[in-house]
Short mmCIF file of C-alpha atoms in Angstrom, two decimals:
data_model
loop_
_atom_site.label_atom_id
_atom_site.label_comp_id
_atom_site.label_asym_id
_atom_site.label_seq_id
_atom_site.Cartn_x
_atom_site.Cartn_y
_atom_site.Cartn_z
CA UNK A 16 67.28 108.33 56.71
CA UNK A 17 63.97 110.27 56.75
CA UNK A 18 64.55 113.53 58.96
CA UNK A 19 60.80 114.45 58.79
CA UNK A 20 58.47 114.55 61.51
CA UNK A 21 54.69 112.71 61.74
CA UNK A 22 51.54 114.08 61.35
CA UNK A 23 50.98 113.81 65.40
CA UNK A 24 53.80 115.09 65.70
CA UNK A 25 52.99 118.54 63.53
CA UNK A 26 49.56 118.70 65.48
CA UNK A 27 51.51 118.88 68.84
CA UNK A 28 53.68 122.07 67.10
CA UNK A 29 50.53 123.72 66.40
CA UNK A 30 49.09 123.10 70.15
CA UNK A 31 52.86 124.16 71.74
CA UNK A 32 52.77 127.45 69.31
CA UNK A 33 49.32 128.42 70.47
CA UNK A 34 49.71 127.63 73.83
CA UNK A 35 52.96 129.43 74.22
CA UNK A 36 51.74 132.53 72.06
CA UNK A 37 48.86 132.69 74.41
CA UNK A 38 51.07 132.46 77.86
CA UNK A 39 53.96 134.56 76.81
CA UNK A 40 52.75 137.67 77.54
CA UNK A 41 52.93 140.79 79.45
CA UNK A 42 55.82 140.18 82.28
CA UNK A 43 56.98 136.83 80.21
CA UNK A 44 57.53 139.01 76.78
CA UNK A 45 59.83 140.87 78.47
CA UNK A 46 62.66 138.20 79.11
CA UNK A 47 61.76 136.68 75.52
CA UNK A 48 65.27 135.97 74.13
CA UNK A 49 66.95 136.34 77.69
CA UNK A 50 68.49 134.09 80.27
CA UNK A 51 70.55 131.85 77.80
CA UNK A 52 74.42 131.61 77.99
CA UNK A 53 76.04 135.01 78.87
CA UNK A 54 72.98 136.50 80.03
CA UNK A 55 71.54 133.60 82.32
CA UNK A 56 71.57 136.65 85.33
CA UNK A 57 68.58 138.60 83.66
CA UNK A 58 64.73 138.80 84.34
CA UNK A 59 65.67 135.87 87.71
CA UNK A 60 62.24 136.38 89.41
CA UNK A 61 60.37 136.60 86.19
CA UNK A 62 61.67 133.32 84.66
CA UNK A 63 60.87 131.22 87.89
CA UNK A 64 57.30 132.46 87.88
CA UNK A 65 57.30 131.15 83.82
CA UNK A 66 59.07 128.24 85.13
CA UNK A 67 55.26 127.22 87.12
CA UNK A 68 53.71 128.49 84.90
CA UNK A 69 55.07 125.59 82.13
CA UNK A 70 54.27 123.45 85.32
CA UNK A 71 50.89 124.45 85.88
CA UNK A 72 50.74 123.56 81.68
CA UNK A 73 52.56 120.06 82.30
CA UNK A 74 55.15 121.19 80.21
CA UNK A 75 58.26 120.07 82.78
CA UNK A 76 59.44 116.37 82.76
CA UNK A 77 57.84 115.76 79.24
CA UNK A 78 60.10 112.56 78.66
CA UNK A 79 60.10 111.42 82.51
CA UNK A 80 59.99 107.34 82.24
CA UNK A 81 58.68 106.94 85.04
CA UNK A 82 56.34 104.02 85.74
CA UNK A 83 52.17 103.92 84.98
CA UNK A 84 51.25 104.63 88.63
CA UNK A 85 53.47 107.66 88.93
CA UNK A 86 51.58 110.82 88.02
CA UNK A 87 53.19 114.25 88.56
CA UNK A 88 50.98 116.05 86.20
CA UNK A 89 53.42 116.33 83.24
CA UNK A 90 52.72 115.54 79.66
CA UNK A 91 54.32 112.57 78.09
CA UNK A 92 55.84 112.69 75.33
CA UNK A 93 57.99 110.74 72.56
CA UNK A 94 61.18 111.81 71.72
CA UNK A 95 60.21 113.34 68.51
CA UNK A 96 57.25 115.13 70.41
CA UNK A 97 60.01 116.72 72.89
CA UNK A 98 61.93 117.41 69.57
CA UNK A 99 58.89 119.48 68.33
CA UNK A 100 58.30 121.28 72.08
CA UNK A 101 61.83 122.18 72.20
CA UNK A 102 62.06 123.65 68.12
CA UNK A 103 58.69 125.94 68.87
CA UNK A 104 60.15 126.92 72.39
CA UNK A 105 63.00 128.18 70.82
CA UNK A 106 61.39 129.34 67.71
CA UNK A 107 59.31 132.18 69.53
CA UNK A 108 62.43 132.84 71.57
CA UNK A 109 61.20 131.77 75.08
CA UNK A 110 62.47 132.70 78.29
CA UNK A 111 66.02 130.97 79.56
CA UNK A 112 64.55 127.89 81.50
CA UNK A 113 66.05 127.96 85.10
CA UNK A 114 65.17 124.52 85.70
CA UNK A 115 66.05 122.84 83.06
CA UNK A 116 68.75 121.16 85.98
CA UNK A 117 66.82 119.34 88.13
CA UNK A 118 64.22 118.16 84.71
CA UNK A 119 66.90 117.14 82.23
CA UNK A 120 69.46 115.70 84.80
CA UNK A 121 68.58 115.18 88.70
CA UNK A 122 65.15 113.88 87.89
CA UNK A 123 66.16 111.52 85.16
CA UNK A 124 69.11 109.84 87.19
CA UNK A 125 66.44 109.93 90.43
CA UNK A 126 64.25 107.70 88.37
CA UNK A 127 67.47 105.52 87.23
CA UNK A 128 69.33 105.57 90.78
CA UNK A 129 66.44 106.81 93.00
CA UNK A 130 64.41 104.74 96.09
CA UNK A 131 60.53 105.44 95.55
CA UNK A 132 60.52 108.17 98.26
CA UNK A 133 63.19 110.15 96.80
CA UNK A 134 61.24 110.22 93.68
CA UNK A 135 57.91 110.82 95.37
CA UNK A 136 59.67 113.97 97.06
CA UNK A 137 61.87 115.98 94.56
CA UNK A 138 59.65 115.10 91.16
CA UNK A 139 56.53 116.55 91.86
CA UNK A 140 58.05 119.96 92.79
CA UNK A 141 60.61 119.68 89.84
CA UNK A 142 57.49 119.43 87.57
CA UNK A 143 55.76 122.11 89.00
CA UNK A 144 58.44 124.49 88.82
CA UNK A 145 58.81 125.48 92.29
CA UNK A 146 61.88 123.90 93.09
CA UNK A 147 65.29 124.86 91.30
CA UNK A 148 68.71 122.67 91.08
CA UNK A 149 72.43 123.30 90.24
CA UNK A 150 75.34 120.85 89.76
CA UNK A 151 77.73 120.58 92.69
CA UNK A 152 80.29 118.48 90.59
CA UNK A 153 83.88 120.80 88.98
CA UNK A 154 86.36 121.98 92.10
CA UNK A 155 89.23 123.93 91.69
CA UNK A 156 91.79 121.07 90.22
CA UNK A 157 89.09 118.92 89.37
CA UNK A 158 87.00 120.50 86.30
CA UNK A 159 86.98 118.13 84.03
CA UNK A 160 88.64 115.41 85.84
CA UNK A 161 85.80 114.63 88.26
CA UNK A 162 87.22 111.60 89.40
CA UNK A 163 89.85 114.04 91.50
CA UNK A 164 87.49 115.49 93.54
CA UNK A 165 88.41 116.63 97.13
CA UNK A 166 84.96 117.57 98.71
CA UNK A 167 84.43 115.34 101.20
CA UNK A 168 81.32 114.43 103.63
CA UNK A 169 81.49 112.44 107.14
CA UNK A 170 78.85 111.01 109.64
CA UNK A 171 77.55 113.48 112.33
CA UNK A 172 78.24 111.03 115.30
CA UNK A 173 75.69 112.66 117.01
CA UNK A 174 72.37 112.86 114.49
CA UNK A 175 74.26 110.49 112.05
CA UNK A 176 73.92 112.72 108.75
CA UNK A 177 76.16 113.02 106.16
CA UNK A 178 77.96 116.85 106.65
CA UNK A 179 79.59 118.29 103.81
CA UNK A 180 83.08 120.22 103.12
CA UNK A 181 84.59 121.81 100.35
CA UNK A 182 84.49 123.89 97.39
CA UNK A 183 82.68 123.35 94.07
CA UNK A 184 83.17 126.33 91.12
CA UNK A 185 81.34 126.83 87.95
CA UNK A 186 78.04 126.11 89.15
CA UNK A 187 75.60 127.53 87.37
CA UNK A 188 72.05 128.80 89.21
CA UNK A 189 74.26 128.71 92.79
CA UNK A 190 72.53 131.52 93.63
CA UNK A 191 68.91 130.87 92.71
CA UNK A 192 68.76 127.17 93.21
CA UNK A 193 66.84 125.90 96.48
CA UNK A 194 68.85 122.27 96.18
CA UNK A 195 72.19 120.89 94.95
CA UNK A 196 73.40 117.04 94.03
CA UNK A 197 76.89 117.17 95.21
CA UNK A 198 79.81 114.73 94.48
CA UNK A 199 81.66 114.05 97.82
CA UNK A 200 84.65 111.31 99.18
CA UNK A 201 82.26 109.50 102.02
CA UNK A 202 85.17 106.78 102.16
CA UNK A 203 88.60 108.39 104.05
CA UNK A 204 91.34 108.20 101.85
CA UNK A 205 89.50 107.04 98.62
CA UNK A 206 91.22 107.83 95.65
CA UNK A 207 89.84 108.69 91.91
CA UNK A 208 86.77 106.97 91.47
CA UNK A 209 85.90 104.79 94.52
CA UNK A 210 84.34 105.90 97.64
CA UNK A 211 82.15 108.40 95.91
CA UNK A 212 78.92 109.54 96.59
CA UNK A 213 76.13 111.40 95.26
CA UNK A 214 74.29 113.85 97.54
CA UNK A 215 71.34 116.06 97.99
CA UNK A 216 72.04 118.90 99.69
CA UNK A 217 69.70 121.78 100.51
CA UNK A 218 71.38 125.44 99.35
CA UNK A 219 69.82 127.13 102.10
CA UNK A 220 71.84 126.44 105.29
CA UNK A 221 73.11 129.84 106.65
CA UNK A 222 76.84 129.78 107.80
CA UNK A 223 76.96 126.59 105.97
CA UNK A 224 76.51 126.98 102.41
CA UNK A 225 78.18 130.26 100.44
CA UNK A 226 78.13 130.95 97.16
CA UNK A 227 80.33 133.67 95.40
CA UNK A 228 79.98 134.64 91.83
CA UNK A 229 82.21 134.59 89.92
CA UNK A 230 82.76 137.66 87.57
CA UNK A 231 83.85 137.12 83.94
CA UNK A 232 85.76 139.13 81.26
CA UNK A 233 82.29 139.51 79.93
CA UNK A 234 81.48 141.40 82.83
CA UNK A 235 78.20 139.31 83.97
CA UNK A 236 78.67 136.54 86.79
CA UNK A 237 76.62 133.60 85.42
CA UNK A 238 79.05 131.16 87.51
CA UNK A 239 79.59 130.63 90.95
CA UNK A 240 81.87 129.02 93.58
CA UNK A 241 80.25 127.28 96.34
CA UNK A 242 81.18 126.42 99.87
CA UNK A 243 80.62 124.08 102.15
CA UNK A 244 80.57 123.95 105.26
CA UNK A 245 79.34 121.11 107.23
CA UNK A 246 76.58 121.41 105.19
CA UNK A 247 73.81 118.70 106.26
CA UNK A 248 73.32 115.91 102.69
CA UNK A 249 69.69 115.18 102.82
CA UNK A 250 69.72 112.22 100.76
CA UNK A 251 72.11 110.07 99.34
CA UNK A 252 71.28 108.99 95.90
CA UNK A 253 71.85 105.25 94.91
CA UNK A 254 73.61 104.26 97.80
CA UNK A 255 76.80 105.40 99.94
CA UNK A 256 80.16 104.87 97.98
CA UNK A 257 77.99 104.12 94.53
CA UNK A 258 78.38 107.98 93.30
CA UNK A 259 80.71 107.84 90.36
CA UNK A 260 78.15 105.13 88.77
CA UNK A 261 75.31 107.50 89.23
CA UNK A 262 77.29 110.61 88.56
CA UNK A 263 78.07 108.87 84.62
CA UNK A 264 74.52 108.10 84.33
CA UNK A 265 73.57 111.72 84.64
CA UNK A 266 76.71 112.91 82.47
CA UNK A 267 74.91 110.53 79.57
CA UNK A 268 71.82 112.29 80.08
CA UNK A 269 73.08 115.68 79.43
CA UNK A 270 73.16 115.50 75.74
CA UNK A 271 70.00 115.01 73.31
CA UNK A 272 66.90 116.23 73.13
CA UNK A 273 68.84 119.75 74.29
CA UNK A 274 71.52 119.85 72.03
CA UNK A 275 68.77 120.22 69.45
CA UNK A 276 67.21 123.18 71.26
CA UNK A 277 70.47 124.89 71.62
CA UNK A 278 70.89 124.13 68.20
CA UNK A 279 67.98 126.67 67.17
CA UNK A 280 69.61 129.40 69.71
CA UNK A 281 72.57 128.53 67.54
CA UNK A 282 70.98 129.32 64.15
CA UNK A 283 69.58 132.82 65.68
CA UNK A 284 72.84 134.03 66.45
CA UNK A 285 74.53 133.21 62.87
CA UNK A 286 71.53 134.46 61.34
CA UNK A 287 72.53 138.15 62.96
CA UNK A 288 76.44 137.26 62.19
CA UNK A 289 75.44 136.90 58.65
CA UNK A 290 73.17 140.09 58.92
CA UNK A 291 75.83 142.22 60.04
CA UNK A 292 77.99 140.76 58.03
CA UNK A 293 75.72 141.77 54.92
CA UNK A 294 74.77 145.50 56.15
CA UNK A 295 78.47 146.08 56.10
CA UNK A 296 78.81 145.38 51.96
CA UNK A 297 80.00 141.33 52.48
CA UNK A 298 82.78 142.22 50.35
CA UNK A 299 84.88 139.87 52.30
CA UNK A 300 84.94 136.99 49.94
CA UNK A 301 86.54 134.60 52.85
CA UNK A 302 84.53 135.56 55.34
CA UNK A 303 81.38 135.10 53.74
CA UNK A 304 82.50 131.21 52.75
CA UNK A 305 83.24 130.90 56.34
CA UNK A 306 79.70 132.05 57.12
CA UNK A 307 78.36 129.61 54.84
CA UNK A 308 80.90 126.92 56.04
CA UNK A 309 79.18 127.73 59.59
CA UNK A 310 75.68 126.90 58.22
CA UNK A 311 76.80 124.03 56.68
CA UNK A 312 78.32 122.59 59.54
CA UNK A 313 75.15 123.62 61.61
CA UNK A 314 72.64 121.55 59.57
CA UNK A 315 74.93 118.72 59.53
CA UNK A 316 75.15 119.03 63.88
CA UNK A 317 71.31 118.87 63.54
CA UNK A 318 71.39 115.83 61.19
CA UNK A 319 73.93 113.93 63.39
CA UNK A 320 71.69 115.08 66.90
CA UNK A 321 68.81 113.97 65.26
CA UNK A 322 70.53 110.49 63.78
CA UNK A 323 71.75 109.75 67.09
CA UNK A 324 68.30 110.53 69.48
CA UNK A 325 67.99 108.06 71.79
CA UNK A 326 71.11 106.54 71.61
CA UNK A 327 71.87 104.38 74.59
CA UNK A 328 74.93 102.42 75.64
CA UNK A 329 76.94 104.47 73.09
CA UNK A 330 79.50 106.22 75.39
CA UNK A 331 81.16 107.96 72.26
CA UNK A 332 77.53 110.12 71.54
CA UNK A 333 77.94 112.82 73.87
CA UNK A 334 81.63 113.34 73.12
CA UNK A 335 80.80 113.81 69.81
CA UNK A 336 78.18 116.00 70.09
CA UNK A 337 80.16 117.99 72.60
CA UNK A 338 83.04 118.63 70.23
CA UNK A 339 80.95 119.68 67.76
CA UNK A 340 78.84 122.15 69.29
CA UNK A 341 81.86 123.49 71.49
CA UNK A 342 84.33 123.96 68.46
CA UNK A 343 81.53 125.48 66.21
CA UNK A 344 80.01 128.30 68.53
CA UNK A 345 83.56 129.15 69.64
CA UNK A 346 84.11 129.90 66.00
CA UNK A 347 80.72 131.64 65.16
CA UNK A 348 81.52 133.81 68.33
CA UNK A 349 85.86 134.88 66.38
CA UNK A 350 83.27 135.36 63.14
CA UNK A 351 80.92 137.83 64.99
CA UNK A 352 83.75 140.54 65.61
CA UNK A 353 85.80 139.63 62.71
CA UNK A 354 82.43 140.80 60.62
CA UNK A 355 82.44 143.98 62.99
CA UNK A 356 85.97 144.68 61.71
CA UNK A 357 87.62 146.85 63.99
CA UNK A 358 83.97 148.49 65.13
CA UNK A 359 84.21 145.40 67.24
CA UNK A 360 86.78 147.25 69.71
CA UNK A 361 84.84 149.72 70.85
CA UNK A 362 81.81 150.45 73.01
CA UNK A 363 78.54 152.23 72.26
CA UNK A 364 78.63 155.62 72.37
CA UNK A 365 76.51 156.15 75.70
CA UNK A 366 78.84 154.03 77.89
CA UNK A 367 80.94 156.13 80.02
CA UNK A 368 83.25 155.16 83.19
CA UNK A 369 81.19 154.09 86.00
CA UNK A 370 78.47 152.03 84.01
CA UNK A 371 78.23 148.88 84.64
CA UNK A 372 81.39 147.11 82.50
CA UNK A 373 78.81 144.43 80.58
CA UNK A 374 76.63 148.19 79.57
CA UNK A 375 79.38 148.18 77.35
CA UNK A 376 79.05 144.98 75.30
CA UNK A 377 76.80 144.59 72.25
CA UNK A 378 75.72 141.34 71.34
CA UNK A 379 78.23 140.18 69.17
CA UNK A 380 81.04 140.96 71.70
CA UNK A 381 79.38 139.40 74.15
CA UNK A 382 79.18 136.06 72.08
CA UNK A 383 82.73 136.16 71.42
CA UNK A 384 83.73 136.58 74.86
CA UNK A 385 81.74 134.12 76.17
CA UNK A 386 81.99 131.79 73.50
CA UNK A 387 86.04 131.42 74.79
CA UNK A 388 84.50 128.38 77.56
CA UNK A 389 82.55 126.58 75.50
CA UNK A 390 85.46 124.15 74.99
CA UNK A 391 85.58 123.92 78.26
CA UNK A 392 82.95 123.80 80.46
CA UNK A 393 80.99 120.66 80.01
CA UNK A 394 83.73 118.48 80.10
CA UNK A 395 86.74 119.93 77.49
CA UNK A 396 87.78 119.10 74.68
CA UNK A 397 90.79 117.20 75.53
CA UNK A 398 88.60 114.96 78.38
CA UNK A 399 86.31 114.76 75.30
CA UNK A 400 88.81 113.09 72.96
CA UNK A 401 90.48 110.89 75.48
CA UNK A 402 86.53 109.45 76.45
CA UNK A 403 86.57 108.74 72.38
CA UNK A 404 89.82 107.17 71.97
CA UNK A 405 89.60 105.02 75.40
CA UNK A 406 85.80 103.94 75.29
CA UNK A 407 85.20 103.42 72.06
CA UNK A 408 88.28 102.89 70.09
CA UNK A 409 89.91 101.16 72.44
CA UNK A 410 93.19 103.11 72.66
CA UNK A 411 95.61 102.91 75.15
CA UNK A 412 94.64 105.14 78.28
CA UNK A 413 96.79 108.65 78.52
CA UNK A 414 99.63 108.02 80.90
CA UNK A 415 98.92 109.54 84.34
#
């Protein structure tokens, strides 16, 4: 299979290098490198002005299919072409995207699921940047097992609006997002996944909406609980009770042209394992075939991303490229303090009691620490193998 990309294809790199050499600049080049996992908190004002100012370049919602007479002033590209915007994005170590949300998975399943005016209202601010999403789906007891989710919303009897109750966690953006799609039981006494359905709900309704963040061992808070309260749905996407069909249409989105992107992130941080690993002597004759076993398996992940692109109907995709990813950063992240040896125990020398705790973490500790979820979130790694074994392979389902 030929890997290699077209010559239109290699004169789009050159236009998406000089265009983002040329924009990242004075308040930009100072988040370069920040705002991806474990440090998604940093440089929050200064990424959503970058985030319109890829609008304003009709960079967001670059593989939209939307129809001829929809124009939202974003660039159109072919998969390969995203391919190619994503590698030089990552190359030149752009900011952390805060909307990559609503462009890679509420605007997708709006033009799959979506009425005309829903897409007429949320897509053009989406690809202008203005408007940020986050993910109202895990709740306490139901992480990876959406289908026992206990949020629930119920007619106003007076304005007859959907209002919203209950508690979603591990939402990422909580606190910077200006709307959330939300999973909720409109059907009393539905069970697993009937009577579901998928929800737009505006973040800023005082009294109604909280978020809390959530702080990890890492010391940073990129995750957050959210409450609701009555909270007032302003759309309901695809029709009442039609939720869980929408909400596995956007699951299949999550997985493609960004598992190649986070595949570059991915090669930056082994490429400083394997420096630290060599400024130390790399005497360590097993752990420098495990560094090499990590590179190996890292250009195969690409290979197997770029093999599969475009896939449709193939439920067994994403679970694959989820275990893959999830299994091999969790061990780059043991391999980063393993290299350290027991340097990896300590703090810097200028962090003293009272400093903020993550002031204390270098970059390698940080990766292992946060590295620990990655075979989690997302879906884990058990839900992972049981989609596998029931959807494609036809197994017998796990007893429940």
């Amino acid at each position: 299979m030929d890997f290699s990309f077209g010559a239109e294809d290699e004169e789009l790199r050159a236009r998406a290098r000089a265009w983002l050499t040329e924009h990242l600049v004075g308040p930009y080049a100072q988040v370069l490198g920040r705002g991806g996992p474990g440090s998604e908190h940093e440089g929050i004002d200064t990424r959503r002005a970058w985030e319109r100012e890829l609008g304003r370049g009709g960079w967001i919602g670059q593989g939209w299919d939307t129809g001829p007479d929809e124009d939202y002033g974003n660039r159109r590209l072919s998969l390969t072409g995203q391919v190619v915007w994503a590698e030089e994005y990552a190359a030149l170590r752009a900011p952390g995207r805060v909307g990559h949300i609503g462009e890679n998975l509420l605007a997708p399943t709006l033009i799959a699921y979506g009425s005309p005016e829903q897409r007429r209202r949320f897509l053009p601010a989406i690809a202008r940047g203005e408007e940020l999403w986050c993910q109202g789906y895990s709740e306490p007891g139901a992480g990876s097992d959406l289908a026992g989710i206990r949020t629930r919303a119920v007619r106003d009897a007076g304005r007859g609006s959907l209002r919203v109750t209950g508690q979603k966690i591990w939402t990422s953006l909580a606190r910077d997002a200006d709307w959330c799609f939300v999973l909720a039981r409109t059907e009393p006494g539905s069970r697993r996944h009937r009577g579901v359905s998928f929800l737009l709900v505006r973040m800023d309704q005082p009294g109604r909406v909280e978020v809390r963040p959530i702080r990890q061992m890492s010391g940073t808070s990129e995750f957050n609980e959210v409450f609701f309260d009555g909270a007032v749905a302003a759309e309901v996407v695809g029709g009442e009770g039609n939720g869980w069909t929408v909400a596995m249409g956007l699951l299949a989105l999550e997985r493609g042209v960004s598992t190649l992107v986070q595949q570059i992130g991915f090669a930056a941080e082994l490429e400083r394992v394997v420096g630290s690993h060599l400024s130390s002597g790399a005497g360590d004759p097993v752990l420098r075939e495990r560094l090499v076993r990590q590179w190996a398996e890292l250009r195969t992940m690409r290979w197997n991303a770029l093999r599969t692109l475009g896939t449709t109907g193939d439920p067994g995709a994403p679970s694959v490229a989820k275990l893959l990813w999830g299994g091999w950063h969790r061990r780059l992240g043991e391999l980063a303090v393993e290299v350290r040896g027991a340097a990896a125990c300590a703090g810097p020398a200028d962090w003293a009691p009272g400093l903020p705790y993550e002031r204390g973490l270098d970059e390698e500790q940080r990766l292992f620490l946060f590295t620990r979820a990655d075979t989690i979130y997302g879906g884990s790694d058990e839900i992972q193998r049981n989609i596998i074994a029931e959807r494609v392979l036809g197994l017998p389902k796990e007893p429940r």
